[in-house]
Amino acid sequence: MATIQQNDRTADLTGRRRTHREARAPAVVARYLGALALLAMGVIHLVEYAGNSYSQVPTIGTLFLLNFIGATTLAVALMSPLDRLGGRRGGQLLVLLAAAGAAMAAVSIVFLLVSENTALFGFREAGYRSAIVLALIAEGVAVVCLTGFVASRLLPQRAST
């Protein structure tokens, strides 16, 4: 919806005035949904690592464990109130964390697709069982939501006249 920026208030095309907080709500929702998707991605990798013996696969097992650690760390940081605690720097840190989370999820998708078609570190994935489908969904949601959050923070607001 096109908006007109007026100091700390925004008016939409219907003339209804929205506070700055209301105008930022979609970005905040994207941030938290992206963080939850990252957390889901990490948990899925941990289940595969511990429950499906991926821990026994050289290199791949380590990558699955690192995926869990990284995704969980990023998700917790994205859900923390860094923007309130650190002022402007906290907001900048959130943007960097969101970009890192989106990149991590995108790389996970790429690695999975590569391992479906060719050996990756000597390992080849076969088929799309439910864990793989859930991981792809979580990774896709993380990429879309966190990229949207980053874009909302970096791109200037378009004003409508």
Coordinates of N, CA and C in Angstrom, one line a residue:
M1 N 0.9 -1.2 0.0 CA 0.0 0.0 0.0 C 0.9 1.2 0.0
A2 N 0.6 2.2 -0.9 CA 1.4 3.4 -0.9 C 1.2 4.2 0.3
T3 N 2.2 4.8 0.8 CA 2.1 5.7 2.0 C 2.8 7.0 1.8
I4 N 2.4 7.9 2.6 CA 3.0 9.2 2.7 C 3.6 9.4 4.0
Q5 N 5.0 9.6 4.0 CA 5.7 9.8 5.3 C 5.5 11.2 5.8
Q6 N 5.1 11.4 7.0 CA 5.0 12.7 7.6 C 5.5 12.6 9.0
N7 N 6.7 13.1 9.2 CA 7.4 13.1 10.5 C 7.4 11.7 11.0
D8 N 6.9 11.5 12.2 CA 6.8 10.1 12.8 C 5.5 9.4 12.5
R9 N 4.7 10.0 11.7 CA 3.4 9.3 11.3 C 3.3 9.1 9.8
T10 N 2.6 8.1 9.4 CA 2.4 7.8 8.1 C 0.9 7.7 7.7
A11 N 0.6 8.3 6.6 CA -0.8 8.2 6.2 C -0.9 7.3 4.9
D12 N -1.9 6.3 4.9 CA -2.0 5.5 3.8 C -3.0 6.2 2.8
L13 N -3.2 5.6 1.6 CA -4.0 6.3 0.6 C -5.4 6.6 1.0
T14 N -5.9 5.9 2.0 CA -7.3 6.2 2.5 C -7.3 7.4 3.4
G15 N -6.1 7.9 3.8 CA -6.0 9.1 4.6 C -5.9 8.7 6.1
R16 N -6.1 7.4 6.4 CA -5.9 7.0 7.8 C -4.5 7.1 8.2
R17 N -4.3 7.7 9.4 CA -2.9 7.9 9.9 C -2.5 6.7 10.7
R18 N -1.3 6.3 10.4 CA -0.7 5.2 11.1 C 0.6 5.7 11.8
T19 N 0.8 5.2 13.0 CA 2.0 5.5 13.7 C 3.2 4.8 13.0
H20 N 4.4 5.3 13.4 CA 5.6 4.7 12.8 C 5.7 3.2 13.2
R21 N 5.2 2.9 14.4 CA 5.2 1.5 14.9 C 4.3 0.6 14.0
E22 N 3.1 1.2 13.7 CA 2.2 0.4 12.8 C 2.8 0.2 11.4
A23 N 3.5 1.2 10.9 CA 4.1 1.2 9.6 C 5.2 0.1 9.5
R24 N 5.9 -0.1 10.7 CA 7.0 -1.1 10.7 C 6.5 -2.5 11.0
A25 N 5.3 -2.7 11.4 CA 4.8 -4.0 11.8 C 5.1 -5.1 10.8
P26 N 4.9 -4.9 9.5 CA 5.2 -6.0 8.6 C 6.7 -6.5 8.6
A27 N 7.6 -5.5 8.8 CA 9.0 -5.8 8.9 C 9.3 -6.6 10.2
V28 N 8.7 -6.2 11.3 CA 8.9 -6.9 12.5 C 8.3 -8.4 12.4
V29 N 7.2 -8.5 11.8 CA 6.6 -9.9 11.6 C 7.5 -10.7 10.8
A30 N 8.1 -10.1 9.7 CA 9.0 -10.8 8.8 C 10.3 -11.3 9.6
R31 N 10.8 -10.4 10.5 CA 11.9 -10.7 11.3 C 11.7 -11.9 12.2
Y32 N 10.6 -11.9 12.9 CA 10.3 -13.0 13.8 C 9.9 -14.3 13.1
L33 N 9.2 -14.2 12.0 CA 8.9 -15.4 11.2 C 10.2 -16.0 10.6
G34 N 11.0 -15.1 10.2 CA 12.3 -15.6 9.6 C 13.2 -16.3 10.7
A35 N 13.2 -15.7 11.9 CA 13.9 -16.3 13.0 C 13.3 -17.6 13.4
L36 N 12.0 -17.7 13.4 CA 11.4 -19.0 13.8 C 11.7 -20.1 12.7
A37 N 11.7 -19.6 11.4 CA 12.0 -20.6 10.3 C 13.5 -21.0 10.4
L38 N 14.4 -20.1 10.8 CA 15.8 -20.5 11.0 C 15.9 -21.5 12.1
L39 N 15.2 -21.3 13.2 CA 15.2 -22.2 14.3 C 14.7 -23.6 13.9
A40 N 13.6 -23.6 13.1 CA 13.0 -24.9 12.6 C 14.1 -25.6 11.7
M41 N 14.7 -24.8 10.9 CA 15.8 -25.4 10.0 C 16.9 -26.0 10.9
G42 N 17.3 -25.3 11.9 CA 18.4 -25.9 12.8 C 17.9 -27.1 13.5
V43 N 16.7 -27.1 14.0 CA 16.2 -28.3 14.7 C 16.1 -29.5 13.7
I44 N 15.7 -29.3 12.5 CA 15.6 -30.4 11.5 C 17.0 -30.9 11.3
H45 N 18.0 -30.1 11.2 CA 19.3 -30.5 10.9 C 19.9 -31.3 12.2
L46 N 19.5 -30.9 13.3 CA 19.9 -31.6 14.5 C 19.3 -33.0 14.6
V47 N 18.0 -33.1 14.3 CA 17.3 -34.4 14.3 C 18.0 -35.3 13.3
E48 N 18.3 -34.8 12.1 CA 18.9 -35.6 11.1 C 20.3 -36.0 11.5
Y49 N 21.0 -35.1 12.2 CA 22.4 -35.4 12.7 C 22.3 -36.5 13.8
A50 N 21.5 -36.3 14.7 CA 21.4 -37.3 15.9 C 20.6 -38.5 15.6
G51 N 19.4 -38.3 15.0 CA 18.4 -39.4 14.9 C 18.6 -40.2 13.6
N52 N 19.2 -39.7 12.6 CA 19.3 -40.5 11.3 C 20.8 -40.8 11.0
S53 N 21.6 -40.7 12.0 CA 23.0 -41.1 11.9 C 23.8 -40.3 10.9
Y54 N 23.4 -39.1 10.7 CA 24.3 -38.2 9.8 C 25.6 -37.9 10.6
S55 N 25.5 -38.0 11.9 CA 26.8 -37.8 12.7 C 27.9 -38.7 12.3
Q56 N 27.5 -39.9 11.7 CA 28.6 -40.8 11.2 C 29.1 -40.5 9.9
V57 N 28.5 -39.6 9.1 CA 29.0 -39.2 7.8 C 30.1 -38.2 7.9
P58 N 31.3 -38.5 7.4 CA 32.4 -37.5 7.5 C 32.0 -36.2 6.8
T59 N 32.4 -35.1 7.3 CA 32.2 -33.7 6.8 C 30.7 -33.3 6.8
I60 N 29.8 -34.1 6.2 CA 28.4 -33.8 6.2 C 27.8 -33.8 7.6
G61 N 28.2 -34.7 8.5 CA 27.7 -34.7 9.8 C 28.1 -33.5 10.6
T62 N 29.4 -33.1 10.4 CA 29.8 -31.8 11.0 C 29.1 -30.6 10.5
L63 N 28.8 -30.6 9.2 CA 28.1 -29.5 8.6 C 26.6 -29.4 9.2
F64 N 26.0 -30.6 9.4 CA 24.7 -30.6 10.0 C 24.7 -30.0 11.4
L65 N 25.7 -30.4 12.2 CA 25.8 -29.9 13.5 C 26.0 -28.4 13.5
L66 N 26.9 -27.9 12.7 CA 27.2 -26.5 12.5 C 26.0 -25.7 12.1
N67 N 25.2 -26.3 11.2 CA 23.9 -25.7 10.7 C 23.0 -25.5 11.9
F68 N 22.9 -26.5 12.8 CA 22.0 -26.3 14.0 C 22.5 -25.2 14.9
I69 N 23.8 -25.2 15.1 CA 24.4 -24.2 16.0 C 24.3 -22.8 15.5
G70 N 24.6 -22.7 14.2 CA 24.5 -21.4 13.6 C 23.1 -20.9 13.5
A71 N 22.2 -21.7 13.0 CA 20.8 -21.3 12.9 C 20.2 -20.9 14.2
T72 N 20.5 -21.7 15.3 CA 19.9 -21.4 16.6 C 20.5 -20.1 17.1
T73 N 21.8 -19.9 17.0 CA 22.4 -18.7 17.4 C 21.8 -17.5 16.7
L74 N 21.7 -17.5 15.4 CA 21.1 -16.4 14.7 C 19.6 -16.2 15.0
A75 N 18.9 -17.3 15.2 CA 17.4 -17.1 15.5 C 17.3 -16.5 16.9
V76 N 18.0 -16.9 17.9 CA 17.9 -16.3 19.2 C 18.3 -14.8 19.1
A77 N 19.4 -14.5 18.4 CA 19.8 -13.1 18.3 C 18.7 -12.3 17.6
L78 N 18.1 -12.8 16.6 CA 17.1 -12.1 15.8 C 15.8 -11.8 16.7
M79 N 15.6 -12.7 17.6 CA 14.4 -12.6 18.5 C 14.7 -11.7 19.7
S80 N 15.9 -11.4 19.9 CA 16.3 -10.5 21.1 C 16.0 -9.1 20.7
P81 N 15.9 -8.2 21.7 CA 15.5 -6.8 21.5 C 16.8 -6.0 21.2
L82 N 17.6 -6.4 20.3 CA 18.9 -5.6 20.0 C 18.6 -4.2 19.6
D83 N 17.5 -4.0 18.8 CA 17.2 -2.6 18.4 C 16.9 -1.7 19.5
R84 N 16.3 -2.2 20.6 CA 16.0 -1.4 21.8 C 17.2 -1.2 22.7
L85 N 18.0 -2.2 22.8 CA 19.2 -2.2 23.7 C 20.3 -1.4 23.1
G86 N 20.5 -1.5 21.8 CA 21.7 -0.9 21.2 C 21.4 0.4 20.3
G87 N 20.2 0.9 20.4 CA 19.9 2.0 19.6 C 20.1 1.8 18.1
R88 N 20.7 2.7 17.4 CA 21.0 2.6 16.0 C 21.9 1.4 15.6
R89 N 22.9 1.2 16.5 CA 23.8 0.1 16.2 C 23.1 -1.2 16.4
G90 N 22.2 -1.3 17.3 CA 21.5 -2.5 17.5 C 20.6 -2.8 16.3
G91 N 20.0 -1.8 15.7 CA 19.2 -2.0 14.5 C 20.1 -2.4 13.3
Q92 N 21.3 -1.9 13.2 CA 22.2 -2.3 12.2 C 22.7 -3.7 12.4
L93 N 22.9 -4.1 13.6 CA 23.3 -5.5 13.9 C 22.1 -6.4 13.5
L94 N 20.9 -6.1 13.8 CA 19.8 -6.9 13.4 C 19.7 -7.1 11.8
V95 N 20.0 -6.1 11.1 CA 20.1 -6.2 9.6 C 21.2 -7.2 9.2
L96 N 22.3 -7.1 9.8 CA 23.4 -8.0 9.5 C 23.1 -9.4 9.9
L97 N 22.5 -9.6 11.0 CA 22.1 -10.9 11.5 C 21.0 -11.5 10.5
A98 N 20.1 -10.7 10.1 CA 19.0 -11.2 9.2 C 19.6 -11.5 7.8
A99 N 20.6 -10.7 7.4 CA 21.2 -11.1 6.1 C 22.0 -12.4 6.2
A100 N 22.7 -12.6 7.3 CA 23.5 -13.8 7.6 C 22.5 -15.0 7.6
G101 N 21.4 -14.8 8.3 CA 20.4 -15.9 8.3 C 19.8 -16.3 7.0
A102 N 19.5 -15.2 6.2 CA 19.0 -15.5 4.8 C 20.0 -16.2 4.0
A103 N 21.3 -15.8 4.1 CA 22.4 -16.4 3.4 C 22.6 -17.9 3.8
M104 N 22.5 -18.1 5.1 CA 22.7 -19.5 5.6 C 21.6 -20.4 5.1
A105 N 20.3 -19.9 5.1 CA 19.2 -20.7 4.6 C 19.4 -21.0 3.1
A106 N 19.8 -19.9 2.4 CA 20.0 -20.1 0.9 C 21.1 -21.1 0.6
V107 N 22.2 -21.0 1.3 CA 23.3 -22.0 1.1 C 22.8 -23.4 1.5
S108 N 22.0 -23.6 2.5 CA 21.5 -24.9 2.9 C 20.6 -25.5 1.7
I109 N 19.8 -24.6 1.1 CA 19.0 -25.1 0.0 C 19.9 -25.5 -1.2
V110 N 20.9 -24.7 -1.5 CA 21.9 -25.0 -2.6 C 22.6 -26.3 -2.3
F111 N 23.1 -26.5 -1.1 CA 23.8 -27.7 -0.8 C 22.9 -28.9 -0.9
L112 N 21.7 -28.8 -0.5 CA 20.8 -29.9 -0.6 C 20.5 -30.3 -2.1
L113 N 20.3 -29.2 -2.9 CA 20.1 -29.5 -4.3 C 21.3 -30.1 -5.0
V114 N 22.5 -29.6 -4.6 CA 23.7 -30.2 -5.1 C 23.8 -31.7 -4.7
S115 N 23.5 -32.0 -3.4 CA 23.7 -33.4 -3.0 C 22.6 -34.3 -3.5
E116 N 21.5 -33.7 -4.1 CA 20.5 -34.5 -4.7 C 21.0 -35.0 -6.1
N117 N 21.9 -34.2 -6.7 CA 22.3 -34.4 -8.1 C 23.7 -35.0 -8.3
T118 N 24.5 -34.7 -7.3 CA 25.9 -35.2 -7.4 C 26.4 -35.4 -5.9
A119 N 27.5 -36.1 -5.8 CA 28.1 -36.3 -4.5 C 28.7 -34.9 -4.0
L120 N 28.3 -34.7 -2.7 CA 28.8 -33.5 -2.0 C 29.7 -33.9 -0.8
F121 N 31.0 -33.7 -0.9 CA 31.9 -34.2 0.1 C 31.7 -35.7 0.3
G122 N 31.5 -36.4 -0.8 CA 31.4 -37.8 -0.8 C 30.1 -38.4 -0.4
F123 N 29.1 -37.5 -0.3 CA 27.8 -37.9 0.2 C 26.7 -37.5 -0.8
R124 N 25.8 -38.4 -1.1 CA 24.7 -38.1 -2.0 C 23.4 -38.4 -1.4
E125 N 22.5 -37.4 -1.4 CA 21.2 -37.5 -0.8 C 20.3 -38.2 -1.8
A126 N 19.3 -39.0 -1.3 CA 18.4 -39.7 -2.3 C 17.0 -39.5 -1.9
G127 N 16.2 -38.9 -2.8 CA 14.8 -38.7 -2.5 C 14.4 -37.5 -1.6
Y128 N 13.2 -37.2 -1.6 CA 12.7 -36.1 -0.8 C 11.7 -36.7 0.2
R129 N 12.3 -37.2 1.3 CA 11.5 -37.6 2.4 C 11.0 -36.4 3.2
S130 N 10.2 -36.6 4.2 CA 9.5 -35.5 4.9 C 10.5 -34.5 5.5
A131 N 11.6 -35.0 6.1 CA 12.5 -34.1 6.7 C 13.1 -33.2 5.7
I132 N 13.4 -33.6 4.5 CA 13.9 -32.8 3.5 C 12.9 -31.7 3.0
V133 N 11.7 -32.2 2.9 CA 10.6 -31.2 2.5 C 10.4 -30.2 3.5
L134 N 10.4 -30.6 4.8 CA 10.2 -29.6 5.9 C 11.4 -28.6 5.9
A135 N 12.6 -29.2 5.7 CA 13.8 -28.3 5.7 C 13.7 -27.3 4.6
L136 N 13.3 -27.7 3.4 CA 13.2 -26.8 2.3 C 12.2 -25.7 2.5
I137 N 11.1 -26.1 3.1 CA 10.0 -25.1 3.5 C 10.6 -24.1 4.5
A138 N 11.2 -24.6 5.6 CA 11.8 -23.7 6.6 C 12.8 -22.8 6.0
E139 N 13.7 -23.4 5.2 CA 14.8 -22.5 4.6 C 14.2 -21.5 3.6
G140 N 13.2 -21.9 2.8 CA 12.5 -20.9 1.9 C 11.9 -19.8 2.6
V141 N 11.1 -20.1 3.7 CA 10.5 -19.1 4.5 C 11.5 -18.2 5.1
A142 N 12.6 -18.7 5.6 CA 13.7 -17.9 6.2 C 14.3 -17.0 5.2
V143 N 14.6 -17.5 4.0 CA 15.1 -16.6 2.9 C 14.2 -15.5 2.6
V144 N 12.9 -15.8 2.4 CA 11.9 -14.7 2.0 C 11.7 -13.7 3.1
C145 N 11.5 -14.2 4.3 CA 11.2 -13.3 5.4 C 12.4 -12.4 5.8
L146 N 13.5 -13.0 5.9 CA 14.7 -12.3 6.4 C 15.2 -11.3 5.3
T147 N 15.1 -11.7 4.0 CA 15.4 -10.8 2.9 C 14.4 -9.6 2.9
G148 N 13.2 -9.9 3.1 CA 12.2 -8.8 3.2 C 12.5 -7.9 4.4
F149 N 12.9 -8.4 5.5 CA 13.2 -7.6 6.6 C 14.4 -6.7 6.3
V150 N 15.4 -7.3 5.7 CA 16.6 -6.5 5.4 C 16.3 -5.4 4.4
A151 N 15.5 -5.8 3.4 CA 15.1 -4.8 2.4 C 14.3 -3.6 3.0
S152 N 13.4 -4.0 3.9 CA 12.6 -2.9 4.6 C 13.4 -2.0 5.4
R153 N 14.6 -2.5 5.9 CA 15.4 -1.6 6.7 C 16.4 -0.8 5.8
L154 N 16.8 -1.4 4.7 CA 17.8 -0.7 3.8 C 17.3 0.2 2.7
L155 N 16.1 -0.2 2.2 CA 15.6 0.6 1.1 C 14.8 1.8 1.6
P156 N 15.0 2.9 1.0 CA 14.3 4.1 1.5 C 12.8 3.9 1.3
Q157 N 12.0 4.4 2.2 CA 10.5 4.4 2.0 C 10.1 5.2 0.9
R158 N 9.3 4.7 0.0 CA 8.8 5.4 -1.1 C 7.6 6.2 -0.7
A159 N 7.7 7.5 -1.0 CA 6.6 8.4 -0.6 C 5.6 8.6 -1.8
S160 N 4.4 8.7 -1.5 CA 3.4 8.9 -2.6 C 2.8 10.3 -2.4
T161 N 2.6 11.0 -3.5 CA 2.1 12.3 -3.4 C 0.6 12.4 -3.7

